[in-house]
Amino acid sequence: MAIFPLRIRDLRYQPNGREVLAGIDLELGDEGITLVLGPNGAGKSVLLRTICGLVQPSSGSIVWGEEQGACPAQGVMMVFQRPMMLRASVLHNVALGLKPLALSRREREARAMAMLERIGLADRAADSARQLSGGEQQRLALARAWLTKPRLLLLDEPTASLDPSATAAVELIIREIRTDGTRILMVTHNLGQATRLGDDIVFMSAGRVCEHTAVRAFFARPHSEEARLFIQGELPWRMRFPGA
Amino acid sequence: MSSLTTTVSDALSLLATFDHAVAEIVALSLQVSGGAVALGTLIGLPLGACIAVGRFPGKNVLSVLINGMMGLPSVVVGVVVYLLLSRSGPFGGFGLLYTPLAMIVAQTLLVVPLMAAITRQVVEDVWQRYAEELQLMRFSWWDSVTTLLYDCRHSLLVAVLAGLGRAMSEVGAVMIVGGNIDRATRVMTTAIALETSKGDLALAIALGMVLIVIILALNALAFALRHWAMRRYG
Ligand SMILES: Nc1ncnc2c1ncn2[C@@H]1O[C@H](COP(=O)(O)OP(=O)(O)OP(=O)(O)O)[C@@H](O)[C@H]1O
Ligand SMILES: [Mg+2]
């Protein structure tokens, strides 16, 4: 089933009357890395969770390819900022992604091991996953998601609270996943990362998409006042929370 | 005072000489309670995890019911199993009444709610953290249950131990369905009750000591295992 282009139309999410998503319009082609920027509370995480079906929108539509409907059964995966780590070995945690497939345990572990080689954690395969550092855990989670060969991968601040070299390691893996043919939509607060990784930028504020442009254009000539102030690190409180 | 000291020293000498009657009773106790807890683990742990993970009507009612049954008096369970297994009961044909097997059945019924309730609590907390990611990985309901049971395996030792403690220490159920028959269905607790009423306090105290030592040893083992697991897996 073709899942691109992904078209999001007037997507709203209003729990208890609060406008968390206030009419999102967004279209994603089948290639590249799109970065989602925006102030805290803009609705970035909620948007990602709505796209992968964890949150039911109040109204609006998400059209995958030519078919309207819910999240396709396969092909969309999301990695959270603090990914789940089972109390088990690194290898076990990566192989977990393949559990729903009808594969032998040996086959699952062989594939997981090959993946660990690729992301440079092979020597930690037998260690407990919970004893990995934050950066290593994030790489593990990316490997687990990558192993399922998703068409679209949603990443919610995968490098928040990582040091520069751990961040670089994670970025390298994200690039490889993209080269492998996976479409990536990723939230970040790291503007440098946006220029390093991104093909295009989605800028969100107060539950809306204010801008969707190429990276260069976004930083050179932001259209909206919010984006301009955000880039300068001067977005005032009043504009972050229109109700305040 | 002196009668107490003589009783205790008699009890110790019974243990020191490895009295045959004592050994037989202890062995049967371990078989019956061990069997019940093994069955209880196979039934209670998956049951508790299924309740934690499942979304079905009546889930809360079931949780309350199982929590309530944790405190079920063992004599009540004994009477119910007695009625089921007695000659005129639905399973009377098997002739199980007054056999160790009947005692295992009764103790299993006693420990399943306890083990399921503890498991539900433990697994539910972990499920809250993992639910979304497992859902995204398209885990079936059963795959989630097995994954969570595996993830909680060290904490679930508590459930197994609680079951063992309850099984080893109860008198009512095994007394009713086993009949406390010498060299056939006599276990530690029923022997203690009987010997005390007969006035043979030395044997009663010797058995009581063994019971306490076994339960303490199991708890120490579980503690050490959990401690190791925490260090190993975090
Ligand atoms: N179920 C809900 N009920 C009410 N409010 C919600 C609900 N889910 C999210 N929100 C609110 O929606 C707003 C947007 O949340 P979201 O997590 O998407 O922000 P974000 O853009 O990811 O911010 P951050 O950069 O801090 O991660 C927040 O104010 C949050 O409290
Ligand atoms: Mg967020």
mmCIF file of C-alpha atoms in Angstrom, chain A residues 62-64 67-71:
data_model
loop_
_atom_site.group_PDB
_atom_site.id
_atom_site.type_symbol
_atom_site.label_atom_id
_atom_site.label_comp_id
_atom_site.label_asym_id
_atom_site.label_seq_id
_atom_site.Cartn_x
_atom_site.Cartn_y
_atom_site.Cartn_z
ATOM 1 C CA ILE A 62 -5.070 12.220 7.315
ATOM 2 C CA VAL A 63 -4.829 10.748 3.837
ATOM 3 C CA TRP A 64 -2.165 8.133 3.194
ATOM 4 C CA GLU A 67 -6.615 6.137 0.552
ATOM 5 C CA GLN A 68 -8.232 8.047 3.363
ATOM 6 C CA GLY A 69 -8.271 6.408 6.752
ATOM 7 C CA ALA A 70 -6.405 5.489 9.854
ATOM 8 C CA CYS A 71 -2.718 4.853 10.213
#
